[in-house]
JSON list of C-alpha atoms in Angstrom, two decimals:
[
{"chain": "A", "resi": 1, "resn": "MET", "atom": "CA", "xyz": [-1.11, 16.46, -29.30]},
{"chain": "A", "resi": 2, "resn": "THR", "atom": "CA", "xyz": [-0.92, 16.83, -32.71]},
{"chain": "A", "resi": 3, "resn": "GLY", "atom": "CA", "xyz": [-2.24, 14.10, -35.56]},
{"chain": "A", "resi": 4, "resn": "PHE", "atom": "CA", "xyz": [1.21, 12.82, -36.57]},
{"chain": "A", "resi": 5, "resn": "TYR", "atom": "CA", "xyz": [2.17, 9.01, -35.82]},
{"chain": "A", "resi": 6, "resn": "GLY", "atom": "CA", "xyz": [-1.66, 7.96, -36.24]},
{"chain": "A", "resi": 7, "resn": "GLU", "atom": "CA", "xyz": [-0.99, 4.77, -37.93]},
{"chain": "A", "resi": 8, "resn": "HIS", "atom": "CA", "xyz": [0.96, 3.62, -35.33]},
{"chain": "A", "resi": 9, "resn": "SER", "atom": "CA", "xyz": [-0.13, 1.63, -32.16]},
{"chain": "A", "resi": 10, "resn": "LYS", "atom": "CA", "xyz": [-0.16, 3.51, -28.94]},
{"chain": "A", "resi": 11, "resn": "VAL", "atom": "CA", "xyz": [1.85, 2.02, -25.69]},
{"chain": "A", "resi": 12, "resn": "PHE", "atom": "CA", "xyz": [1.98, 3.16, -21.92]},
{"chain": "A", "resi": 13, "resn": "VAL", "atom": "CA", "xyz": [5.12, 4.21, -20.24]},
{"chain": "A", "resi": 14, "resn": "SER", "atom": "CA", "xyz": [5.96, 4.20, -16.87]},
{"chain": "A", "resi": 15, "resn": "VAL", "atom": "CA", "xyz": [8.47, 4.52, -13.89]},
{"chain": "A", "resi": 16, "resn": "ASP", "atom": "CA", "xyz": [9.18, 1.93, -11.11]},
{"chain": "A", "resi": 17, "resn": "CYS", "atom": "CA", "xyz": [11.13, 3.00, -8.36]},
{"chain": "A", "resi": 18, "resn": "ILE", "atom": "CA", "xyz": [13.63, 0.94, -6.55]},
{"chain": "A", "resi": 19, "resn": "VAL", "atom": "CA", "xyz": [14.33, 2.37, -3.09]},
{"chain": "A", "resi": 20, "resn": "PHE", "atom": "CA", "xyz": [16.74, 0.88, -1.15]},
{"chain": "A", "resi": 21, "resn": "GLY", "atom": "CA", "xyz": [17.78, 1.96, 2.68]},
{"chain": "A", "resi": 22, "resn": "PHE", "atom": "CA", "xyz": [19.92, 0.42, 5.23]},
{"chain": "A", "resi": 23, "resn": "ASP", "atom": "CA", "xyz": [18.78, -0.82, 8.41]},
{"chain": "A", "resi": 24, "resn": "ASN", "atom": "CA", "xyz": [20.33, -3.20, 11.30]},
{"chain": "A", "resi": 25, "resn": "ASP", "atom": "CA", "xyz": [23.19, -4.08, 9.18]},
{"chain": "A", "resi": 26, "resn": "LYS", "atom": "CA", "xyz": [20.98, -5.49, 5.93]},
{"chain": "A", "resi": 27, "resn": "LEU", "atom": "CA", "xyz": [20.33, -3.62, 2.56]},
{"chain": "A", "resi": 28, "resn": "LYS", "atom": "CA", "xyz": [16.31, -3.46, 2.19]},
{"chain": "A", "resi": 29, "resn": "LEU", "atom": "CA", "xyz": [13.84, -2.55, -0.15]},
{"chain": "A", "resi": 30, "resn": "LEU", "atom": "CA", "xyz": [10.68, -0.75, -0.05]},
{"chain": "A", "resi": 31, "resn": "ILE", "atom": "CA", "xyz": [7.73, -2.88, -1.25]},
{"chain": "A", "resi": 32, "resn": "GLY", "atom": "CA", "xyz": [4.08, -2.79, -1.09]},
{"chain": "A", "resi": 33, "resn": "ARG", "atom": "CA", "xyz": [0.73, -4.83, -1.81]},
{"chain": "A", "resi": 34, "resn": "ARG", "atom": "CA", "xyz": [-0.38, -3.58, -5.06]},
{"chain": "A", "resi": 35, "resn": "GLN", "atom": "CA", "xyz": [-3.60, -1.12, -5.17]},
{"chain": "A", "resi": 36, "resn": "MET", "atom": "CA", "xyz": [-4.73, -1.75, -8.62]},
{"chain": "A", "resi": 37, "resn": "ASP", "atom": "CA", "xyz": [-5.76, -4.43, -11.10]},
{"chain": "A", "resi": 38, "resn": "PRO", "atom": "CA", "xyz": [-3.96, -6.35, -12.53]},
{"chain": "A", "resi": 39, "resn": "GLY", "atom": "CA", "xyz": [-2.12, -7.93, -9.90]},
{"chain": "A", "resi": 40, "resn": "ARG", "atom": "CA", "xyz": [-4.18, -6.43, -7.19]},
{"chain": "A", "resi": 41, "resn": "GLY", "atom": "CA", "xyz": [-2.58, -7.49, -3.77]},
{"chain": "A", "resi": 42, "resn": "GLU", "atom": "CA", "xyz": [0.69, -8.99, -5.12]},
{"chain": "A", "resi": 43, "resn": "TRP", "atom": "CA", "xyz": [3.92, -7.22, -3.60]},
{"chain": "A", "resi": 44, "resn": "SER", "atom": "CA", "xyz": [5.09, -5.04, -5.74]},
{"chain": "A", "resi": 45, "resn": "LEU", "atom": "CA", "xyz": [7.60, -2.03, -6.39]},
{"chain": "A", "resi": 46, "resn": "TYR", "atom": "CA", "xyz": [5.97, 1.59, -6.17]},
{"chain": "A", "resi": 47, "resn": "GLY", "atom": "CA", "xyz": [5.50, 3.56, -9.47]},
{"chain": "A", "resi": 48, "resn": "GLY", "atom": "CA", "xyz": [3.60, 5.46, -11.91]},
{"chain": "A", "resi": 49, "resn": "PHE", "atom": "CA", "xyz": [2.66, 6.36, -15.45]},
{"chain": "A", "resi": 50, "resn": "VAL", "atom": "CA", "xyz": [4.63, 8.90, -17.26]},
{"chain": "A", "resi": 51, "resn": "ARG", "atom": "CA", "xyz": [2.52, 11.99, -17.94]},
{"chain": "A", "resi": 52, "resn": "GLU", "atom": "CA", "xyz": [2.31, 13.88, -20.99]},
{"chain": "A", "resi": 53, "resn": "ASP", "atom": "CA", "xyz": [3.96, 17.00, -19.79]},
{"chain": "A", "resi": 54, "resn": "GLU", "atom": "CA", "xyz": [7.34, 15.28, -17.83]},
{"chain": "A", "resi": 55, "resn": "SER", "atom": "CA", "xyz": [10.27, 13.32, -18.64]},
{"chain": "A", "resi": 56, "resn": "LEU", "atom": "CA", "xyz": [11.35, 10.33, -17.44]},
{"chain": "A", "resi": 57, "resn": "VAL", "atom": "CA", "xyz": [13.35, 11.56, -14.72]},
{"chain": "A", "resi": 58, "resn": "GLU", "atom": "CA", "xyz": [10.54, 14.07, -13.78]},
{"chain": "A", "resi": 59, "resn": "ALA", "atom": "CA", "xyz": [8.34, 11.10, -13.17]},
{"chain": "A", "resi": 60, "resn": "ALA", "atom": "CA", "xyz": [10.65, 9.34, -11.45]},
{"chain": "A", "resi": 61, "resn": "ASN", "atom": "CA", "xyz": [11.43, 12.29, -9.11]},
{"chain": "A", "resi": 62, "resn": "ARG", "atom": "CA", "xyz": [7.70, 12.98, -8.75]},
{"chain": "A", "resi": 63, "resn": "VAL", "atom": "CA", "xyz": [7.00, 9.14, -7.83]},
{"chain": "A", "resi": 64, "resn": "LEU", "atom": "CA", "xyz": [9.83, 9.07, -5.50]},
{"chain": "A", "resi": 65, "resn": "PHE", "atom": "CA", "xyz": [8.70, 12.11, -3.74]},
{"chain": "A", "resi": 66, "resn": "SER", "atom": "CA", "xyz": [5.22, 11.19, -3.45]},
{"chain": "A", "resi": 67, "resn": "LEU", "atom": "CA", "xyz": [6.47, 7.91, -1.72]},
{"chain": "A", "resi": 68, "resn": "THR", "atom": "CA", "xyz": [9.19, 9.44, 0.46]},
{"chain": "A", "resi": 69, "resn": "GLY", "atom": "CA", "xyz": [8.62, 13.39, 0.91]},
{"chain": "A", "resi": 70, "resn": "LEU", "atom": "CA", "xyz": [12.59, 13.74, 0.39]},
{"chain": "A", "resi": 71, "resn": "GLU", "atom": "CA", "xyz": [14.04, 15.22, -2.68]},
{"chain": "A", "resi": 72, "resn": "ASN", "atom": "CA", "xyz": [17.42, 15.45, -4.20]},
{"chain": "A", "resi": 73, "resn": "LEU", "atom": "CA", "xyz": [17.73, 11.85, -3.52]},
{"chain": "A", "resi": 74, "resn": "TYR", "atom": "CA", "xyz": [20.73, 9.50, -5.34]},
{"chain": "A", "resi": 75, "resn": "MET", "atom": "CA", "xyz": [18.90, 8.27, -8.09]},
{"chain": "A", "resi": 76, "resn": "LYS", "atom": "CA", "xyz": [20.21, 6.27, -11.20]},
{"chain": "A", "resi": 77, "resn": "GLN", "atom": "CA", "xyz": [18.31, 4.79, -13.94]},
{"chain": "A", "resi": 78, "resn": "VAL", "atom": "CA", "xyz": [18.87, 0.66, -14.13]},
{"chain": "A", "resi": 79, "resn": "GLY", "atom": "CA", "xyz": [16.89, 0.10, -17.65]},
{"chain": "A", "resi": 80, "resn": "ALA", "atom": "CA", "xyz": [14.19, -0.10, -19.65]},
{"chain": "A", "resi": 81, "resn": "PHE", "atom": "CA", "xyz": [11.88, -3.22, -19.59]},
{"chain": "A", "resi": 82, "resn": "GLY", "atom": "CA", "xyz": [9.61, -4.05, -22.67]},
{"chain": "A", "resi": 83, "resn": "ALA", "atom": "CA", "xyz": [8.58, -7.70, -22.57]},
{"chain": "A", "resi": 84, "resn": "ILE", "atom": "CA", "xyz": [5.37, -7.85, -24.73]},
{"chain": "A", "resi": 85, "resn": "ASP", "atom": "CA", "xyz": [3.45, -9.65, -22.00]},
{"chain": "A", "resi": 86, "resn": "ARG", "atom": "CA", "xyz": [5.07, -8.22, -18.82]},
{"chain": "A", "resi": 87, "resn": "ASP", "atom": "CA", "xyz": [1.89, -6.56, -18.03]},
{"chain": "A", "resi": 88, "resn": "PRO", "atom": "CA", "xyz": [-1.57, -8.52, -18.56]},
{"chain": "A", "resi": 89, "resn": "GLY", "atom": "CA", "xyz": [-3.56, -5.00, -18.35]},
{"chain": "A", "resi": 90, "resn": "GLU", "atom": "CA", "xyz": [-2.24, -3.18, -21.41]},
{"chain": "A", "resi": 91, "resn": "ARG", "atom": "CA", "xyz": [1.13, -2.86, -23.74]},
{"chain": "A", "resi": 92, "resn": "VAL", "atom": "CA", "xyz": [3.35, -0.98, -21.13]},
{"chain": "A", "resi": 93, "resn": "ILE", "atom": "CA", "xyz": [7.24, -0.32, -21.12]},
{"chain": "A", "resi": 94, "resn": "THR", "atom": "CA", "xyz": [8.68, 0.87, -17.97]},
{"chain": "A", "resi": 95, "resn": "VAL", "atom": "CA", "xyz": [11.79, 2.43, -17.00]},
{"chain": "A", "resi": 96, "resn": "ALA", "atom": "CA", "xyz": [13.43, 1.44, -13.60]},
{"chain": "A", "resi": 97, "resn": "TYR", "atom": "CA", "xyz": [15.13, 3.68, -11.43]},
{"chain": "A", "resi": 98, "resn": "CYS", "atom": "CA", "xyz": [16.88, 3.03, -8.03]},
{"chain": "A", "resi": 99, "resn": "ALA", "atom": "CA", "xyz": [17.10, 5.11, -5.16]},
{"chain": "A", "resi": 100, "resn": "LEU", "atom": "CA", "xyz": [18.94, 5.46, -2.17]},
{"chain": "A", "resi": 101, "resn": "ILE", "atom": "CA", "xyz": [17.56, 6.90, 1.22]},
{"chain": "A", "resi": 102, "resn": "ASN", "atom": "CA", "xyz": [18.64, 7.17, 4.79]},
{"chain": "A", "resi": 103, "resn": "VAL", "atom": "CA", "xyz": [15.80, 5.38, 6.46]},
{"chain": "A", "resi": 104, "resn": "ASN", "atom": "CA", "xyz": [16.10, 7.58, 9.56]},
{"chain": "A", "resi": 105, "resn": "ASP", "atom": "CA", "xyz": [15.10, 10.61, 7.01]},
{"chain": "A", "resi": 106, "resn": "TYR", "atom": "CA", "xyz": [12.04, 8.67, 6.13]},
{"chain": "A", "resi": 107, "resn": "ASP", "atom": "CA", "xyz": [8.67, 9.75, 7.89]},
{"chain": "A", "resi": 108, "resn": "ASP", "atom": "CA", "xyz": [7.25, 6.64, 9.01]},
{"chain": "A", "resi": 109, "resn": "ARG", "atom": "CA", "xyz": [3.56, 7.96, 8.49]},
{"chain": "A", "resi": 110, "resn": "LEU", "atom": "CA", "xyz": [4.34, 8.16, 4.80]},
{"chain": "A", "resi": 111, "resn": "ARG", "atom": "CA", "xyz": [5.03, 4.38, 4.82]},
{"chain": "A", "resi": 112, "resn": "VAL", "atom": "CA", "xyz": [2.03, 3.59, 6.70]},
{"chain": "A", "resi": 113, "resn": "GLU", "atom": "CA", "xyz": [0.04, 5.99, 4.26]},
{"chain": "A", "resi": 114, "resn": "HIS", "atom": "CA", "xyz": [1.16, 4.08, 1.22]},
{"chain": "A", "resi": 115, "resn": "GLY", "atom": "CA", "xyz": [0.90, 0.58, 2.84]},
{"chain": "A", "resi": 116, "resn": "VAL", "atom": "CA", "xyz": [4.82, -0.29, 2.07]},
{"chain": "A", "resi": 117, "resn": "GLU", "atom": "CA", "xyz": [7.46, -2.28, 4.17]},
{"chain": "A", "resi": 118, "resn": "TRP", "atom": "CA", "xyz": [11.08, -2.38, 4.22]},
{"chain": "A", "resi": 119, "resn": "VAL", "atom": "CA", "xyz": [12.15, -5.90, 3.29]},
{"chain": "A", "resi": 120, "resn": "SER", "atom": "CA", "xyz": [15.45, -7.32, 3.29]},
{"chain": "A", "resi": 121, "resn": "ILE", "atom": "CA", "xyz": [16.74, -8.06, -0.35]},
{"chain": "A", "resi": 122, "resn": "ASP", "atom": "CA", "xyz": [17.89, -11.71, 1.20]},
{"chain": "A", "resi": 123, "resn": "GLU", "atom": "CA", "xyz": [14.10, -12.15, 1.96]},
{"chain": "A", "resi": 124, "resn": "LEU", "atom": "CA", "xyz": [12.37, -10.63, -1.06]},
{"chain": "A", "resi": 125, "resn": "PRO", "atom": "CA", "xyz": [8.85, -12.42, -1.65]},
{"chain": "A", "resi": 126, "resn": "LYS", "atom": "CA", "xyz": [8.14, -12.82, -5.45]},
{"chain": "A", "resi": 127, "resn": "LEU", "atom": "CA", "xyz": [7.08, -9.44, -6.99]},
{"chain": "A", "resi": 128, "resn": "TYR", "atom": "CA", "xyz": [4.56, -8.27, -9.71]},
{"chain": "A", "resi": 129, "resn": "SER", "atom": "CA", "xyz": [5.63, -9.07, -13.03]},
{"chain": "A", "resi": 130, "resn": "ASP", "atom": "CA", "xyz": [9.14, -8.36, -13.66]},
{"chain": "A", "resi": 131, "resn": "HIS", "atom": "CA", "xyz": [9.82, -6.38, -10.52]},
{"chain": "A", "resi": 132, "resn": "ASN", "atom": "CA", "xyz": [12.41, -9.00, -9.13]},
{"chain": "A", "resi": 133, "resn": "GLU", "atom": "CA", "xyz": [14.14, -8.93, -12.21]},
{"chain": "A", "resi": 134, "resn": "MET", "atom": "CA", "xyz": [14.48, -5.11, -11.82]},
{"chain": "A", "resi": 135, "resn": "VAL", "atom": "CA", "xyz": [15.95, -5.58, -8.40]},
{"chain": "A", "resi": 136, "resn": "ARG", "atom": "CA", "xyz": [18.40, -7.97, -9.43]},
{"chain": "A", "resi": 137, "resn": "LYS", "atom": "CA", "xyz": [19.78, -5.47, -12.28]},
{"chain": "A", "resi": 138, "resn": "ALA", "atom": "CA", "xyz": [19.73, -2.65, -9.38]},
{"chain": "A", "resi": 139, "resn": "VAL", "atom": "CA", "xyz": [21.71, -4.60, -7.08]},
{"chain": "A", "resi": 140, "resn": "THR", "atom": "CA", "xyz": [24.06, -5.55, -9.85]},
{"chain": "A", "resi": 141, "resn": "LEU", "atom": "CA", "xyz": [24.26, -1.65, -10.98]},
{"chain": "A", "resi": 142, "resn": "LEU", "atom": "CA", "xyz": [25.32, -0.87, -6.97]},
{"chain": "A", "resi": 143, "resn": "ARG", "atom": "CA", "xyz": [27.94, -3.40, -6.45]},
{"chain": "A", "resi": 144, "resn": "ARG", "atom": "CA", "xyz": [29.66, -2.21, -9.77]},
{"chain": "A", "resi": 145, "resn": "ARG", "atom": "CA", "xyz": [29.51, 1.49, -8.63]},
{"chain": "A", "resi": 146, "resn": "ILE", "atom": "CA", "xyz": [30.15, 1.06, -4.83]},
{"chain": "A", "resi": 147, "resn": "SER", "atom": "CA", "xyz": [34.06, 1.17, -5.20]},
{"chain": "A", "resi": 148, "resn": "THR", "atom": "CA", "xyz": [33.90, 4.27, -7.72]},
{"chain": "A", "resi": 149, "resn": "GLU", "atom": "CA", "xyz": [31.37, 6.32, -6.29]},
{"chain": "A", "resi": 150, "resn": "PRO", "atom": "CA", "xyz": [30.30, 7.46, -2.75]},
{"chain": "A", "resi": 151, "resn": "LEU", "atom": "CA", "xyz": [26.99, 6.23, -2.91]},
{"chain": "A", "resi": 152, "resn": "SER", "atom": "CA", "xyz": [27.15, 4.09, 0.26]},
{"chain": "A", "resi": 153, "resn": "PHE", "atom": "CA", "xyz": [27.00, 7.79, 2.03]},
{"chain": "A", "resi": 154, "resn": "ASN", "atom": "CA", "xyz": [23.31, 7.99, 1.08]},
{"chain": "A", "resi": 155, "resn": "LEU", "atom": "CA", "xyz": [22.36, 4.99, 3.13]},
{"chain": "A", "resi": 156, "resn": "LEU", "atom": "CA", "xyz": [23.81, 6.40, 6.55]},
{"chain": "A", "resi": 157, "resn": "PRO", "atom": "CA", "xyz": [23.19, 9.32, 8.83]},
{"chain": "A", "resi": 158, "resn": "GLU", "atom": "CA", "xyz": [25.65, 12.66, 8.69]},
{"chain": "A", "resi": 159, "resn": "LEU", "atom": "CA", "xyz": [27.37, 11.13, 11.53]},
{"chain": "A", "resi": 160, "resn": "PHE", "atom": "CA", "xyz": [28.90, 7.24, 11.14]},
{"chain": "A", "resi": 161, "resn": "THR", "atom": "CA", "xyz": [31.08, 4.73, 12.45]},
{"chain": "A", "resi": 162, "resn": "LEU", "atom": "CA", "xyz": [33.63, 3.02, 10.32]},
{"chain": "A", "resi": 163, "resn": "THR", "atom": "CA", "xyz": [31.85, -0.13, 11.53]},
{"chain": "A", "resi": 164, "resn": "GLN", "atom": "CA", "xyz": [28.65, 1.12, 9.90]},
{"chain": "A", "resi": 165, "resn": "LEU", "atom": "CA", "xyz": [30.26, 1.92, 6.94]},
{"chain": "A", "resi": 166, "resn": "GLN", "atom": "CA", "xyz": [31.79, -1.35, 6.39]},
{"chain": "A", "resi": 167, "resn": "HIS", "atom": "CA", "xyz": [28.06, -3.04, 7.37]},
{"chain": "A", "resi": 168, "resn": "VAL", "atom": "CA", "xyz": [26.80, -0.76, 4.19]},
{"chain": "A", "resi": 169, "resn": "TYR", "atom": "CA", "xyz": [29.34, -2.14, 1.83]},
{"chain": "A", "resi": 170, "resn": "GLU", "atom": "CA", "xyz": [29.12, -5.78, 2.95]},
{"chain": "A", "resi": 171, "resn": "ALA", "atom": "CA", "xyz": [25.44, -5.61, 2.65]},
{"chain": "A", "resi": 172, "resn": "ILE", "atom": "CA", "xyz": [25.48, -4.55, -0.73]},
{"chain": "A", "resi": 173, "resn": "LEU", "atom": "CA", "xyz": [28.21, -6.49, -2.08]},
{"chain": "A", "resi": 174, "resn": "GLY", "atom": "CA", "xyz": [26.96, -9.58, -0.23]},
{"chain": "A", "resi": 175, "resn": "GLU", "atom": "CA", "xyz": [30.14, -10.63, 1.32]},
{"chain": "A", "resi": 176, "resn": "GLN", "atom": "CA", "xyz": [32.26, -9.88, 4.42]},
{"chain": "A", "resi": 177, "resn": "ILE", "atom": "CA", "xyz": [35.13, -7.56, 4.33]},
{"chain": "A", "resi": 178, "resn": "ASP", "atom": "CA", "xyz": [38.63, -7.82, 5.87]},
{"chain": "A", "resi": 179, "resn": "LYS", "atom": "CA", "xyz": [38.21, -4.86, 8.65]},
{"chain": "A", "resi": 180, "resn": "ARG", "atom": "CA", "xyz": [42.03, -4.13, 8.84]},
{"chain": "A", "resi": 181, "resn": "ASN", "atom": "CA", "xyz": [42.58, -3.33, 5.30]},
{"chain": "A", "resi": 182, "resn": "PHE", "atom": "CA", "xyz": [39.12, -1.60, 4.85]},
{"chain": "A", "resi": 183, "resn": "ARG", "atom": "CA", "xyz": [39.76, 0.90, 7.47]},
{"chain": "A", "resi": 184, "resn": "LYS", "atom": "CA", "xyz": [43.04, 1.56, 6.08]},
{"chain": "A", "resi": 185, "resn": "ARG", "atom": "CA", "xyz": [41.80, 2.57, 2.85]},
{"chain": "A", "resi": 186, "resn": "ILE", "atom": "CA", "xyz": [39.02, 4.53, 4.17]},
{"chain": "A", "resi": 187, "resn": "LYS", "atom": "CA", "xyz": [41.33, 6.47, 6.43]},
{"chain": "A", "resi": 188, "resn": "ALA", "atom": "CA", "xyz": [43.48, 7.31, 3.29]},
{"chain": "A", "resi": 189, "resn": "ILE", "atom": "CA", "xyz": [40.49, 9.16, 1.53]},
{"chain": "A", "resi": 190, "resn": "ASP", "atom": "CA", "xyz": [40.53, 13.01, 2.32]},
{"chain": "A", "resi": 191, "resn": "PHE", "atom": "CA", "xyz": [37.10, 13.61, 1.98]},
{"chain": "A", "resi": 192, "resn": "ILE", "atom": "CA", "xyz": [35.78, 10.93, 4.76]},
{"chain": "A", "resi": 193, "resn": "GLU", "atom": "CA", "xyz": [36.56, 13.22, 7.90]},
{"chain": "A", "resi": 194, "resn": "LYS", "atom": "CA", "xyz": [36.86, 11.91, 11.45]},
{"chain": "A", "resi": 195, "resn": "THR", "atom": "CA", "xyz": [35.26, 14.25, 13.89]},
{"chain": "A", "resi": 196, "resn": "GLU", "atom": "CA", "xyz": [35.52, 14.77, 17.58]},
{"chain": "A", "resi": 197, "resn": "TYR", "atom": "CA", "xyz": [32.04, 13.15, 18.22]},
{"chain": "A", "resi": 198, "resn": "ILE", "atom": "CA", "xyz": [31.81, 9.76, 19.81]},
{"chain": "A", "resi": 199, "resn": "ASP", "atom": "CA", "xyz": [29.45, 7.11, 19.39]},
{"chain": "A", "resi": 200, "resn": "LYS", "atom": "CA", "xyz": [28.30, 5.66, 22.55]},
{"chain": "A", "resi": 201, "resn": "LEU", "atom": "CA", "xyz": [24.81, 4.44, 21.65]},
{"chain": "A", "resi": 202, "resn": "THR", "atom": "CA", "xyz": [25.68, 1.45, 19.23]},
{"chain": "A", "resi": 203, "resn": "SER", "atom": "CA", "xyz": [29.56, 1.09, 20.49]},
{"chain": "A", "resi": 204, "resn": "LYS", "atom": "CA", "xyz": [30.24, -0.05, 24.09]},
{"chain": "A", "resi": 205, "resn": "ARG", "atom": "CA", "xyz": [33.76, 1.14, 24.43]},
{"chain": "A", "resi": 206, "resn": "GLY", "atom": "CA", "xyz": [32.87, 4.30, 22.31]},
{"chain": "A", "resi": 207, "resn": "ALA", "atom": "CA", "xyz": [33.66, 4.57, 18.50]},
{"chain": "A", "resi": 208, "resn": "SER", "atom": "CA", "xyz": [34.77, 7.69, 16.64]},
{"chain": "A", "resi": 209, "resn": "LEU", "atom": "CA", "xyz": [32.26, 9.23, 14.32]},
{"chain": "A", "resi": 210, "resn": "TYR", "atom": "CA", "xyz": [33.14, 10.05, 10.67]},
{"chain": "A", "resi": 211, "resn": "ARG", "atom": "CA", "xyz": [31.44, 12.48, 7.96]},
{"chain": "A", "resi": 212, "resn": "PHE", "atom": "CA", "xyz": [31.46, 12.50, 4.39]},
{"chain": "A", "resi": 213, "resn": "ASN", "atom": "CA", "xyz": [32.65, 15.83, 3.08]},
{"chain": "A", "resi": 214, "resn": "LYS", "atom": "CA", "xyz": [30.69, 16.79, 0.04]},
{"chain": "A", "resi": 215, "resn": "GLU", "atom": "CA", "xyz": [32.66, 20.28, -0.64]},
{"chain": "A", "resi": 216, "resn": "MET", "atom": "CA", "xyz": [35.82, 18.59, -0.73]},
{"chain": "A", "resi": 217, "resn": "PHE", "atom": "CA", "xyz": [34.75, 15.60, -2.78]},
{"chain": "A", "resi": 218, "resn": "ALA", "atom": "CA", "xyz": [33.00, 18.17, -5.28]},
{"chain": "A", "resi": 219, "resn": "ASN", "atom": "CA", "xyz": [36.81, 19.90, -5.74]},
{"chain": "A", "resi": 220, "resn": "GLU", "atom": "CA", "xyz": [38.37, 16.53, -5.92]},
{"chain": "A", "resi": 221, "resn": "PRO", "atom": "CA", "xyz": [35.65, 13.80, -7.48]},
{"chain": "A", "resi": 222, "resn": "SER", "atom": "CA", "xyz": [37.90, 10.97, -7.46]},
{"chain": "A", "resi": 223, "resn": "PHE", "atom": "CA", "xyz": [37.08, 7.70, -5.49]},
{"chain": "A", "resi": 224, "resn": "LYS", "atom": "CA", "xyz": [38.63, 4.55, -5.52]},
{"chain": "A", "resi": 225, "resn": "LEU", "atom": "CA", "xyz": [37.91, 1.48, -2.84]}
]
């Protein structure tokens, strides 16, 4: 560190991670009881302070990996939160990031180790400080992007049914979608491929399984639903 800017006050910078998953047809959020003061015991997002030798994105990736054990996750910056009194401990400015994961990829031992739980966004408790506001803004971001970005596939297994895909859209948008029109639009998208596999676990009649072709999308990255 240099001696520059010594006349200015110092503030802490942190990142908070809004981790979404999809389970039992619901959009869920990973939260836990805060393990430090102030606010010990309150429901909270998972976060950490930015180190001197890392960028905001590097800090967010580090926190996400510590929490989930997963890399190369879908992650978007939600915004910065800097109300003077947002943290009663010190002056802390935080930058929130949202991430999407497939719940089945998440090692449940890590969930237990960190003391976090999956909670439906429709049943969220009061969270520490301004974390509820962060979640609201993250959901708004997802709703704005879901029709123009293939982000929903980050919440699903590699092979999925069209019903599962529709339920992801409905969970994020918070409203029901017409089944016939939805399937018509999905089947017109080249990089959503029908496979030869049949789902016999969640469908009594046996539903066709589909996959998201990442290579095809990379060559023609246009998406509109």
